[in-house]
Amino acid sequence: MSRAIPRRALAAATLALTALAVPPAAPAQAQSTAPGAAVRHEAGARISTAYDLPGDRVYPEGIAADPRTGDIYVGSYATGAIYRAAPGHRAARVFLPSGTDGRTTANGLKVDRAGRLWVIDSTAGVAVYDLRDRSLIARFDVPGGAEPFVNDLAITPDGSAYLTDSKRNVVYRVTPRQLARAAAHGGRAALTTAYDLRGALPADPPDAVRLNGIVADPSGRYLLTVDMTAGALYRIDLASGAVRQVALHGGDALHGDGLELRGNTLWVVHNATNTISRWRLGGDGASARMERRVSDPALQIPTTLVRSGGRTLVVRSQFDKGGPMGPGTPQTPFTVAEVDGI
């Protein structure tokens, strides 16, 4: 029997997607289409179902791959449950049930090299679990102040986690030392702000939901994060803290949600338009050129993707089918897609 989305999760999701319901700000000036740019727009891709998620009100949002085992983890924005899908098995199973450690919503997920699963609760912070026994290692809470919306995270080569806040427009940091200290002293600590992007982002509209997906340069030099309302990318220098807008050629990052970076190839998921774009980064991450874009209703409001085992796995949220983006009835089971051709 279907259940209504928990009130707190619905309110949080509605807040996160408010920007999708109004005309966005004009694309940033740094975005341009170079004459003769070899960009293949709206090209078809093969979209199939990789995994089925149990439950009729899942509304998945985040996805992560364990680089050691190939297991895939998916979070439910509607309930906070976490699912695990094993290689060779289409059906995912519940890994952490709804309500685990008080969590009723989950969005950003990441598995680090030490075998720890990071799970964001947009209204509370982030929890870190040991994948071996599912035990909670530590929780990091959003500090008091303006209304938060913790959204996505990336992990740098030194093991530090960086998390975006879509309402405060800051990036939090959790270092390995902070994690170890929290685990040794009660398992709880506060998130600390590493970078404040409010001065770099457009001022209008004032209540826009902005920072969303975030990725780390494999060499550990910088982070990239997307302003989903303005369609811009920003580069954060990890050594100096300098923030600069990335010059985009051939398109923009409007409605940008999850990001994935492999080498100098960047994928951007554009949720409201059922689109995935692929970009080639310049050597220092200061520019990017779109190489390919795929739009297809079969993506069912994609929220993020992960590259694992040579596959591109995309979360199909169906947020517009009875979820936070509109009324209706979702197609069940909820699924994770495999997209070949992007």
mmCIF file with all atom_site columns, C-alpha atoms in Angstrom, residues 25-32 196-204 210-211 222-237 241-249 251-254 266 279 281-282 284-289:
data_model
loop_
_atom_site.group_PDB
_atom_site.id
_atom_site.type_symbol
_atom_site.label_atom_id
_atom_site.label_alt_id
_atom_site.label_comp_id
_atom_site.label_asym_id
_atom_site.label_entity_id
_atom_site.label_seq_id
_atom_site.pdbx_PDB_ins_code
_atom_site.Cartn_x
_atom_site.Cartn_y
_atom_site.Cartn_z
_atom_site.occupancy
_atom_site.B_iso_or_equiv
_atom_site.pdbx_formal_charge
_atom_site.auth_seq_id
_atom_site.auth_comp_id
_atom_site.auth_asym_id
_atom_site.auth_atom_id
_atom_site.pdbx_PDB_model_num
ATOM 1  C CA . ALA A 1 25  ? 18.267 33.585 -14.505 1.00 0.00 ? 25  ALA A CA 1
ATOM 2  C CA . ALA A 1 26  ? 19.927 34.294 -17.836 1.00 0.00 ? 26  ALA A CA 1
ATOM 3  C CA . PRO A 1 27  ? 22.969 32.125 -18.524 1.00 0.00 ? 27  PRO A CA 1
ATOM 4  C CA . ALA A 1 28  ? 26.215 33.569 -17.237 1.00 0.00 ? 28  ALA A CA 1
ATOM 5  C CA . GLN A 1 29  ? 28.288 35.660 -19.613 1.00 0.00 ? 29  GLN A CA 1
ATOM 6  C CA . ALA A 1 30  ? 31.173 33.233 -19.503 1.00 0.00 ? 30  ALA A CA 1
ATOM 7  C CA . GLN A 1 31  ? 29.059 30.665 -21.339 1.00 0.00 ? 31  GLN A CA 1
ATOM 8  C CA . SER A 1 32  ? 29.427 30.742 -25.100 1.00 0.00 ? 32  SER A CA 1
ATOM 9  C CA . ASP A 1 196 ? 31.751 30.754 1.090   1.00 0.00 ? 196 ASP A CA 1
ATOM 10 C CA . LEU A 1 197 ? 30.544 31.339 -2.475  1.00 0.00 ? 197 LEU A CA 1
ATOM 11 C CA . ARG A 1 198 ? 27.935 34.000 -1.751  1.00 0.00 ? 198 ARG A CA 1
ATOM 12 C CA . GLY A 1 199 ? 30.143 36.743 -3.132  1.00 0.00 ? 199 GLY A CA 1
ATOM 13 C CA . ALA A 1 200 ? 30.750 34.851 -6.374  1.00 0.00 ? 200 ALA A CA 1
ATOM 14 C CA . LEU A 1 201 ? 27.180 33.853 -7.208  1.00 0.00 ? 201 LEU A CA 1
ATOM 15 C CA . PRO A 1 202 ? 24.541 36.131 -8.780  1.00 0.00 ? 202 PRO A CA 1
ATOM 16 C CA . ALA A 1 203 ? 22.437 38.013 -6.239  1.00 0.00 ? 203 ALA A CA 1
ATOM 17 C CA . ASP A 1 204 ? 19.116 37.470 -8.052  1.00 0.00 ? 204 ASP A CA 1
ATOM 18 C CA . ARG A 1 210 ? 21.884 27.329 -6.267  1.00 0.00 ? 210 ARG A CA 1
ATOM 19 C CA . LEU A 1 211 ? 24.836 25.080 -5.353  1.00 0.00 ? 211 LEU A CA 1
ATOM 20 C CA . TYR A 1 222 ? 40.333 21.969 -7.161  1.00 0.00 ? 222 TYR A CA 1
ATOM 21 C CA . LEU A 1 223 ? 36.602 21.339 -6.810  1.00 0.00 ? 223 LEU A CA 1
ATOM 22 C CA . LEU A 1 224 ? 33.873 22.014 -9.370  1.00 0.00 ? 224 LEU A CA 1
ATOM 23 C CA . THR A 1 225 ? 30.323 22.835 -8.283  1.00 0.00 ? 225 THR A CA 1
ATOM 24 C CA . VAL A 1 226 ? 27.222 23.790 -10.260 1.00 0.00 ? 226 VAL A CA 1
ATOM 25 C CA . ASP A 1 227 ? 24.843 26.720 -9.811  1.00 0.00 ? 227 ASP A CA 1
ATOM 26 C CA . MET A 1 228 ? 21.675 25.028 -11.038 1.00 0.00 ? 228 MET A CA 1
ATOM 27 C CA . THR A 1 229 ? 19.649 28.257 -11.312 1.00 0.00 ? 229 THR A CA 1
ATOM 28 C CA . ALA A 1 230 ? 22.123 30.284 -13.385 1.00 0.00 ? 230 ALA A CA 1
ATOM 29 C CA . GLY A 1 231 ? 23.469 27.276 -15.291 1.00 0.00 ? 231 GLY A CA 1
ATOM 30 C CA . ALA A 1 232 ? 27.068 28.042 -14.328 1.00 0.00 ? 232 ALA A CA 1
ATOM 31 C CA . LEU A 1 233 ? 30.005 26.021 -13.049 1.00 0.00 ? 233 LEU A CA 1
ATOM 32 C CA . TYR A 1 234 ? 32.455 27.273 -10.435 1.00 0.00 ? 234 TYR A CA 1
ATOM 33 C CA . ARG A 1 235 ? 36.016 26.208 -9.727  1.00 0.00 ? 235 ARG A CA 1
ATOM 34 C CA . ILE A 1 236 ? 37.286 26.287 -6.130  1.00 0.00 ? 236 ILE A CA 1
ATOM 35 C CA . ASP A 1 237 ? 41.065 26.201 -5.729  1.00 0.00 ? 237 ASP A CA 1
ATOM 36 C CA . GLY A 1 241 ? 40.427 29.099 -1.726  1.00 0.00 ? 241 GLY A CA 1
ATOM 37 C CA . ALA A 1 242 ? 40.018 31.253 -4.848  1.00 0.00 ? 242 ALA A CA 1
ATOM 38 C CA . VAL A 1 243 ? 36.654 30.881 -6.611  1.00 0.00 ? 243 VAL A CA 1
ATOM 39 C CA . ARG A 1 244 ? 36.260 31.494 -10.330 1.00 0.00 ? 244 ARG A CA 1
ATOM 40 C CA . GLN A 1 245 ? 33.538 30.846 -12.858 1.00 0.00 ? 245 GLN A CA 1
ATOM 41 C CA . VAL A 1 246 ? 34.321 28.166 -15.421 1.00 0.00 ? 246 VAL A CA 1
ATOM 42 C CA . ALA A 1 247 ? 34.071 29.349 -19.027 1.00 0.00 ? 247 ALA A CA 1
ATOM 43 C CA . LEU A 1 248 ? 31.523 27.058 -20.718 1.00 0.00 ? 248 LEU A CA 1
ATOM 44 C CA . HIS A 1 249 ? 31.594 26.633 -24.493 1.00 0.00 ? 249 HIS A CA 1
ATOM 45 C CA . GLY A 1 251 ? 26.102 25.046 -23.802 1.00 0.00 ? 251 GLY A CA 1
ATOM 46 C CA . ASP A 1 252 ? 25.303 25.678 -20.163 1.00 0.00 ? 252 ASP A CA 1
ATOM 47 C CA . ALA A 1 253 ? 24.626 23.795 -16.941 1.00 0.00 ? 253 ALA A CA 1
ATOM 48 C CA . LEU A 1 254 ? 21.069 24.993 -16.391 1.00 0.00 ? 254 LEU A CA 1
ATOM 49 C CA . LEU A 1 266 ? 32.764 15.910 -16.822 1.00 0.00 ? 266 LEU A CA 1
ATOM 50 C CA . TRP A 1 279 ? 32.092 18.105 -21.289 1.00 0.00 ? 279 TRP A CA 1
ATOM 51 C CA . LEU A 1 281 ? 37.668 20.247 -19.254 1.00 0.00 ? 281 LEU A CA 1
ATOM 52 C CA . GLY A 1 282 ? 40.657 22.451 -19.936 1.00 0.00 ? 282 GLY A CA 1
ATOM 53 C CA . ASP A 1 284 ? 43.349 23.619 -15.171 1.00 0.00 ? 284 ASP A CA 1
ATOM 54 C CA . GLY A 1 285 ? 39.586 23.233 -14.925 1.00 0.00 ? 285 GLY A CA 1
ATOM 55 C CA . ALA A 1 286 ? 38.983 26.887 -15.840 1.00 0.00 ? 286 ALA A CA 1
ATOM 56 C CA . SER A 1 287 ? 37.103 26.064 -19.040 1.00 0.00 ? 287 SER A CA 1
ATOM 57 C CA . ALA A 1 288 ? 34.915 23.300 -20.445 1.00 0.00 ? 288 ALA A CA 1
ATOM 58 C CA . ARG A 1 289 ? 33.559 22.480 -23.874 1.00 0.00 ? 289 ARG A CA 1
#
